[in-house]
Coordinates of C-alpha atoms and ligand atoms in Angstrom, one line a residue:
X1 CA 0.0 0.0 0.0
X2 CA 1.2 3.5 -0.8
X3 CA 2.0 5.3 2.5
X4 CA 2.8 8.8 3.6
X5 CA 5.9 10.9 3.1
X6 CA 7.8 11.2 6.3
X7 CA 10.1 14.2 6.6
X8 CA 12.9 13.6 9.1
X9 CA 14.6 10.3 9.9
X10 CA 15.2 11.0 13.6
X11 CA 13.5 8.8 16.3
X12 CA 10.0 10.0 15.5
X13 CA 10.2 9.6 11.7
X14 CA 11.9 6.2 11.9
X15 CA 9.5 4.9 14.5
X16 CA 6.6 5.8 12.2
X17 CA 8.2 4.2 9.2
X18 CA 9.0 1.0 11.1
X19 CA 5.4 0.6 12.3
X20 CA 4.0 1.2 8.8
X21 CA 6.5 -1.1 7.2
X22 CA 5.5 -4.0 9.5
X23 CA 1.9 -3.5 8.2
X24 CA 3.2 -3.6 4.6
X25 CA 2.8 0.1 4.0
X26 CA 5.6 1.6 2.0
X27 CA 6.3 5.1 3.3
X28 CA 9.0 7.3 1.9
X29 CA 11.4 8.7 4.5
X30 CA 13.2 11.9 3.5
X31 CA 16.1 13.4 5.4
X32 CA 18.5 16.2 4.6
X33 CA 21.5 14.0 5.7
X34 CA 22.5 10.8 4.0
X35 CA 23.8 9.4 7.3
X36 CA 22.5 9.8 10.8
X37 CA 24.3 12.8 12.4
X38 CA 24.9 13.3 16.0
X39 CA 22.2 15.7 17.1
X40 CA 22.7 17.8 20.3
X41 CA 21.1 15.7 23.0
X42 CA 21.8 14.6 26.6
X43 CA 21.8 11.0 25.3
X44 CA 20.0 9.7 28.4
X45 CA 17.5 7.0 27.4
X46 CA 14.8 6.4 29.9
X47 CA 13.2 3.0 30.7
X48 CA 10.2 4.1 28.8
X49 CA 12.4 4.9 25.7
X50 CA 14.0 1.4 26.1
X51 CA 10.6 -0.3 26.1
X52 CA 9.4 1.4 22.9
X53 CA 12.8 0.7 21.2
X54 CA 12.4 -3.0 22.1
X55 CA 8.9 -3.0 20.6
X56 CA 10.4 -1.5 17.4
X57 CA 13.1 -4.3 17.3
X58 CA 16.0 -2.3 18.7
X59 CA 18.1 -3.8 21.5
X60 CA 19.9 -0.9 23.1
X61 CA 22.3 -3.2 25.0
X62 CA 23.5 -4.6 21.7
X63 CA 24.5 -1.1 20.8
X64 CA 26.9 -1.0 23.7
X65 CA 25.0 1.6 25.6
X66 CA 26.2 2.5 29.1
X67 CA 23.8 1.3 31.9
X68 CA 22.4 4.0 34.2
X69 CA 21.0 3.0 37.5
X70 CA 21.2 6.2 39.7
X71 CA 20.3 9.8 39.5
X72 CA 22.5 12.3 41.4
X73 CA 21.4 15.9 41.8
X74 CA 23.6 18.8 42.7
X75 CA 22.6 22.3 43.6
X76 CA 24.8 24.9 45.3
X77 CA 25.4 23.1 48.7
X78 CA 23.1 20.2 48.3
X79 CA 23.3 16.7 46.9
X80 CA 20.7 14.0 46.5
X81 CA 21.1 10.5 45.1
X82 CA 18.5 8.0 44.3
X83 CA 18.1 4.7 42.4
X84 CA 16.1 5.0 39.2
X85 CA 12.9 3.0 39.2
X86 CA 14.2 0.9 36.3
X87 CA 17.4 0.7 34.4
X88 CA 18.1 3.5 31.8
X89 CA 21.0 3.9 29.4
X90 CA 23.5 6.4 28.0
X91 CA 24.0 6.2 24.2
X92 CA 25.1 8.6 21.6
X93 CA 22.4 9.8 19.2
X94 CA 24.6 8.9 16.3
X95 CA 24.5 5.3 17.3
X96 CA 20.8 5.3 18.2
X97 CA 19.6 7.2 15.0
X98 CA 21.8 4.9 12.8
X99 CA 20.3 1.8 14.3
X100 CA 16.8 3.2 13.8
X101 CA 17.6 4.0 10.1
X102 CA 19.1 0.5 9.6
X103 CA 16.0 -1.1 11.1
X104 CA 13.7 0.9 8.8
X105 CA 15.8 0.0 5.7
X106 CA 15.9 -3.6 6.7
X107 CA 12.1 -3.6 6.6
X108 CA 12.1 -2.1 3.1
X109 CA 11.7 1.6 3.8
X110 CA 13.2 3.9 1.2
X111 CA 15.2 6.8 2.5
X112 CA 15.7 9.8 0.1
X113 CA 18.1 12.5 0.8
X114 CA 16.7 16.0 0.3
X115 CA 16.3 19.2 2.4
X116 CA 12.6 20.0 2.6
X117 CA 11.8 23.7 2.3
X118 CA 8.0 23.5 2.9
X119 CA 5.2 21.0 3.3
X120 CA 1.6 20.6 2.4
X121 CA -0.8 17.7 3.1
X122 CA 0.5 14.9 1.0
X123 CA 3.6 16.6 -0.4
X124 CA 7.0 17.8 0.7
X125 CA 8.7 20.4 -1.4
X126 CA 12.4 19.7 -1.3
X127 CA 15.5 21.5 -2.7
X128 CA 15.9 18.9 -5.4
X129 CA 12.3 17.7 -6.0
X130 CA 8.7 17.2 -4.8
X131 CA 8.0 14.1 -2.7
X132 CA 4.4 12.9 -2.8
X133 CA 2.5 10.4 -0.7
X134 CA -0.8 9.6 1.0
X135 CA -0.5 12.1 3.7
X136 CA 2.5 13.8 5.3
X137 CA 4.3 13.2 8.6
X138 CA 6.4 16.2 9.8
X139 CA 9.2 14.9 11.9
X140 CA 12.0 17.5 11.5
X141 CA 12.5 17.7 15.2
X142 CA 14.4 20.8 16.4
X143 CA 14.2 22.4 12.9
X144 CA 11.1 24.1 11.6
X145 CA 10.2 24.1 7.9
X146 CA 8.9 27.3 6.2
X147 CA 5.3 28.2 7.2
X148 CA 5.2 25.6 10.1
X149 CA 7.3 27.4 12.7
X150 CA 6.4 26.7 16.3
X151 CA 5.8 29.8 18.4
X152 CA 8.7 31.0 20.5
X153 CA 7.3 33.4 23.1
X154 CA 9.9 33.1 25.9
X155 CA 11.6 36.4 26.7
X156 CA 14.7 34.5 27.8
X157 CA 14.6 31.3 25.7
X158 CA 16.6 28.1 26.5
X159 CA 19.8 27.3 24.5
X160 CA 21.3 23.8 24.3
X161 CA 25.1 23.3 24.6
X162 CA 27.0 20.0 24.3
X163 CA 30.5 18.9 25.1
X164 CA 31.6 15.3 24.7
X165 CA 34.8 14.4 26.4
X166 CA 36.8 11.2 26.3
X167 CA 36.5 10.1 29.9
X168 CA 39.7 9.3 31.8
X169 CA 39.6 6.6 34.5
X170 CA 39.0 9.2 37.2
X171 CA 35.9 10.8 35.5
X172 CA 34.5 7.3 34.6
X173 CA 34.7 6.4 38.2
X174 CA 33.0 9.6 39.4
X175 CA 30.1 9.4 36.9
X176 CA 29.9 5.6 36.9
X177 CA 26.3 4.3 36.4
X178 CA 24.7 7.7 37.2
X179 CA 22.9 10.4 35.3
X180 CA 24.2 13.6 37.1
X181 CA 22.1 16.7 37.0
X182 CA 24.0 19.9 38.1
X183 CA 21.4 22.7 38.7
X184 CA 22.5 26.3 38.0
X185 CA 20.8 29.6 38.3
X186 CA 19.1 29.7 34.9
X187 CA 19.7 26.1 33.7
X188 CA 21.3 22.8 34.2
X189 CA 24.0 20.4 33.0
X190 CA 23.3 16.6 32.5
X191 CA 26.3 14.3 32.5
X192 CA 26.1 10.6 31.5
X193 CA 28.6 8.0 30.2
X194 CA 28.0 6.8 26.7
X195 CA 29.2 4.2 24.2
X196 CA 32.9 4.3 23.5
X197 CA 33.8 5.6 27.1
X198 CA 32.8 9.2 26.4
X199 CA 31.1 11.5 29.0
X200 CA 28.3 13.5 27.4
X201 CA 28.0 16.9 29.1
X202 CA 24.8 18.6 27.9
X203 CA 23.5 21.9 29.2
X204 CA 20.2 23.7 28.7
X205 CA 20.6 27.3 29.8
X206 CA 18.8 30.7 29.5
X207 CA 20.1 32.8 26.7
X208 CA 20.9 35.6 29.1
X209 CA 23.6 33.4 30.7
X210 CA 25.1 32.9 27.3
X211 CA 25.1 36.6 26.8
X212 CA 26.9 37.2 30.1
X213 CA 29.6 35.0 28.8
X214 CA 29.9 37.1 25.6
X215 CA 28.2 34.4 23.6
X216 CA 31.3 32.2 23.9
X217 CA 30.4 28.6 25.0
X218 CA 33.9 28.0 26.3
X219 CA 33.7 31.2 28.4
X220 CA 30.3 30.1 29.6
X221 CA 31.6 26.7 30.9
X222 CA 34.5 28.5 32.6
X223 CA 32.0 30.9 34.3
X224 CA 29.8 28.0 35.5
X225 CA 32.8 25.9 36.7
X226 CA 34.0 28.8 38.8
X227 CA 30.7 29.0 40.5
X228 CA 30.1 25.2 40.8
X229 CA 33.1 23.3 42.1
X230 CA 31.5 19.9 41.6
X231 CA 30.8 20.7 38.0
X232 CA 34.4 21.9 37.6
X233 CA 35.6 18.5 38.8
X234 CA 33.8 16.8 35.9
X235 CA 35.6 18.9 33.2
X236 CA 38.8 16.9 32.5
X237 CA 42.0 18.5 31.5
X238 CA 42.1 19.5 27.8
X239 CA 38.3 20.0 27.6
X240 CA 38.9 23.4 26.0
X241 CA 40.3 21.6 22.9
X242 CA 37.0 19.8 22.4
X243 CA 34.3 21.0 20.1
X244 CA 31.2 22.5 21.7
X245 CA 27.9 22.2 19.8
X246 CA 25.0 24.5 20.5
X247 CA 21.4 25.0 19.5
X248 CA 19.2 28.1 19.9
X249 CA 15.7 28.9 21.3
X250 CA 14.3 25.5 22.2
X251 CA 10.5 26.0 22.6
X252 CA 10.2 24.0 25.8
X253 CA 6.6 23.2 26.8
X254 CA 5.1 23.7 23.4
X255 CA 2.4 21.2 22.3
X256 CA 0.7 21.1 18.9
X257 CA -3.0 21.2 19.7
X258 CA -4.2 21.2 16.1
X259 CA -3.2 20.3 12.6
X260 CA -4.5 20.4 9.1
X261 CA -6.1 17.3 7.5
X262 CA -3.4 15.1 6.0
X263 CA -0.5 16.6 8.1
X264 CA 0.6 14.6 11.1
X265 CA 3.1 16.4 13.4
X266 CA 5.5 14.1 15.2
X267 CA 8.3 14.2 17.8
X268 CA 9.5 17.7 18.7
X269 CA 7.1 19.0 16.1
X270 CA 4.3 17.6 18.3
X271 CA 5.5 18.3 21.8
X272 CA 8.7 19.6 23.4
X273 CA 9.3 18.4 26.9
X274 CA 11.9 20.3 28.9
X275 CA 15.0 18.2 28.4
X276 CA 15.8 17.9 32.2
X277 CA 13.2 15.1 32.3
X278 CA 15.2 13.0 29.8
X279 CA 12.0 12.0 28.0
X280 CA 12.1 13.7 24.6
X281 CA 13.2 10.7 22.7
X282 CA 10.5 8.6 24.3
X283 CA 7.9 11.2 23.3
X284 CA 9.3 11.2 19.7
X285 CA 9.0 7.4 19.5
X286 CA 5.6 7.4 21.1
X287 CA 4.3 10.0 18.6
X288 CA 5.8 8.1 15.7
X289 CA 4.1 4.8 16.6
X290 CA 0.8 6.5 17.5
X291 CA 0.7 8.5 14.2
X292 CA 1.4 5.3 12.2
X293 CA -1.5 3.6 14.0
X294 CA -3.9 6.5 13.3
X295 CA -2.8 6.5 9.7
X296 CA -3.3 2.7 9.4
X297 CA -6.9 3.1 10.8
X298 CA -7.9 6.3 9.0
X299 CA -5.3 7.1 6.3
X300 CA -4.4 10.8 5.8
X301 CA -7.8 11.8 7.2
X302 CA -6.8 10.7 10.7
X303 CA -4.3 13.5 11.3
X304 CA -6.6 15.8 13.3
X305 CA -7.8 13.0 15.6
X306 CA -4.2 11.8 16.1
X307 CA -3.0 15.3 16.9
X308 CA -5.7 16.0 19.5
X309 CA -5.1 12.5 21.1
X310 CA -1.4 12.9 21.2
X311 CA -1.6 16.4 22.7
X312 CA -3.8 15.0 25.5
X313 CA -1.3 12.2 26.0
X314 CA 1.7 14.6 26.2
X315 CA 0.0 17.1 28.5
X316 CA 0.8 15.5 31.9
X317 CA 4.6 14.7 31.3
X318 CA 5.2 18.1 29.7
X319 CA 3.4 19.9 32.6
X320 CA 5.3 18.1 35.3
X321 CA 8.6 18.6 33.4
X322 CA 7.9 22.3 33.2
X323 CA 7.3 22.4 36.9
X324 CA 10.5 20.5 37.6
X325 CA 12.4 23.0 35.3
X326 CA 11.0 26.0 37.2
X327 CA 12.3 24.5 40.5
X328 CA 15.6 23.4 39.1
X329 CA 16.5 26.8 37.5
X330 CA 16.0 28.8 40.7
X331 CA 18.8 28.4 43.2
X332 CA 16.6 28.6 46.4
X333 CA 13.9 26.3 45.0
X334 CA 16.5 23.9 43.7
X335 CA 18.3 23.6 47.1
X336 CA 15.0 23.2 48.9
X337 CA 13.8 20.7 46.3
X338 CA 17.0 18.6 46.7
X339 CA 16.7 18.7 50.5
X340 CA 13.1 17.6 50.2
X341 CA 14.1 14.9 47.7
X342 CA 16.7 13.5 50.1
X343 CA 14.1 13.3 52.9
X344 CA 11.4 11.9 50.6
X345 CA 13.0 10.0 47.7
X346 CA 9.6 8.5 46.9
X347 CA 8.5 12.1 45.9
X348 CA 11.4 12.4 43.4
X349 CA 10.5 8.9 42.0
X350 CA 6.9 10.0 41.7
X351 CA 8.1 13.0 39.7
X352 CA 10.1 10.8 37.5
X353 CA 7.0 8.7 36.9
X354 CA 4.8 11.7 36.2
X355 CA 7.3 13.0 33.5
X356 CA 7.1 9.8 31.5
X357 CA 4.8 9.5 28.5
X358 CA 1.9 7.2 29.3
Ligands
LIG1 C1 19.7 20.3 25.4 C2 18.8 19.1 25.1 C3 19.1 17.9 25.7 C4 18.3 16.8 25.5 N1 18.5 15.7 26.2 C5 17.7 14.6 26.0 C6 18.0 13.4 26.7 O1 19.0 13.2 27.4 N2 17.1 12.3 26.6 C7 16.0 12.5 25.8 O2 15.2 11.5 25.7 N3 15.7 13.6 25.1 C8 16.6 14.6 25.2 N4 16.3 15.8 24.4 C9 15.2 15.8 23.5 C10 15.5 15.0 22.2 O3 16.7 15.4 21.7 C11 14.4 15.3 21.2 O4 13.1 15.3 21.8 C12 14.4 14.3 20.1 O5 15.6 14.4 19.3 C13 13.2 14.5 19.1 O6 13.3 13.6 18.1 P1 12.7 13.9 16.6 O7 12.7 12.7 15.8 O8 11.4 14.7 16.8 O9 13.7 15.0 16.0 P2 15.2 15.0 15.7 O10 15.9 14.0 16.5 O11 15.7 16.4 15.8 O12 15.4 14.5 14.2 C14 14.9 15.3 13.1 C15 15.4 14.7 11.8 O13 14.9 15.6 10.7 C16 15.9 15.9 9.8 N5 15.5 17.2 9.3 C17 15.4 18.4 9.9 N6 15.0 19.4 9.1 C18 14.9 18.8 7.9 C19 14.5 19.3 6.6 N7 14.2 20.6 6.4 N8 14.5 18.4 5.5 C20 14.8 17.1 5.7 N9 15.2 16.6 6.9 C21 15.2 17.4 8.0 C22 17.2 16.0 10.7 O14 18.3 15.7 9.8 C23 16.9 14.8 11.7 O15 17.4 13.6 11.2 C24 17.2 16.9 24.6 C25 16.9 18.1 23.9 C26 17.7 19.2 24.2 C27 17.4 20.5 23.4

């Protein structure tokens, strides 16, 4: 059967293509890159992400992901540590996205390389040609296509910054099987070990902090490390020589409530959960599988019902992640929150549960 055009071969687009292919629907996956890149991401894969990946035929352990069993939180003078409810993993996005593409191709999905400039129900208008299908799935993630931009209303928007460092023995020992969250005034850094023995240091910070550091990511890390000794301990010698990736104006908290007939919005184009929760990939996979099921039941006419149902499903995790972010980014609230978390670890575990997609 002739399927939809899926724009974007990230987790959301690949999940949709895999579910459709298993039902013998031939979708066309279009991505601007011939090979999976390594998008800026914390690279923390929650137990919910792992479960959906397994259902799509991806075994994350076979990809040599690093197991994560604990969460450690740091605010100015406070630390809390707790066991995760279920095992999670650290894995680079290059490895995950490559595995998803390979799985889709194995099931017969065709991947075309083109940069899509604009979309309409049933067609993607690319730099090199038009791609047509029975409906269109928009899964371009962090990147908006012309005419479909998500609103960015925040006066001080969040920026993402990532530094990946080859971890020496001392750093590997410090991080171990933990996801560390270092809470700053105006943002946080997440640190996790990944495949190949790398430590992935990913920050989401208010733009104003970046401006204080003269818009220089290296200067910004120096500024933060001077204020936060425990963060400084995690930056190994020679970190200044490493490349720092950055991404601007992440529309945290945004949820697509509506769509046009024939246009399904997936992944970050459907809902953007604050990254502190470590659930964005899970949401992307969940939206991809759900969109595919709505398409299988209703064809391109199912887009509006899908979008409304997915918005309702994403509401709770996004709302609680926004709440967690507003506590984490405020030094007094963060210290109080960590003290409370130490006294009542079950409350922190409940928050982890409430920020997972159902
Ligand atoms: C700072 C930060 C840290 C994060 N950390 C985590 C974390 O630790 N754990 C977690 O679960 N989530 C995390 N997230 C969220 C996660 O990265 C996203 O939610 C997830 O990548 C969304 O997947 P997606 O498939 O929607 O989009 P993407 O992963 O962005 O994939 C989009 C695909 O579309 C392609 N594309 C884009 N534009 C075009 C175009 N015009 N034409 C053709 N192709 C195009 C791209 O090449 C890419 O392959 C983080 C986010 C940020 C900002």
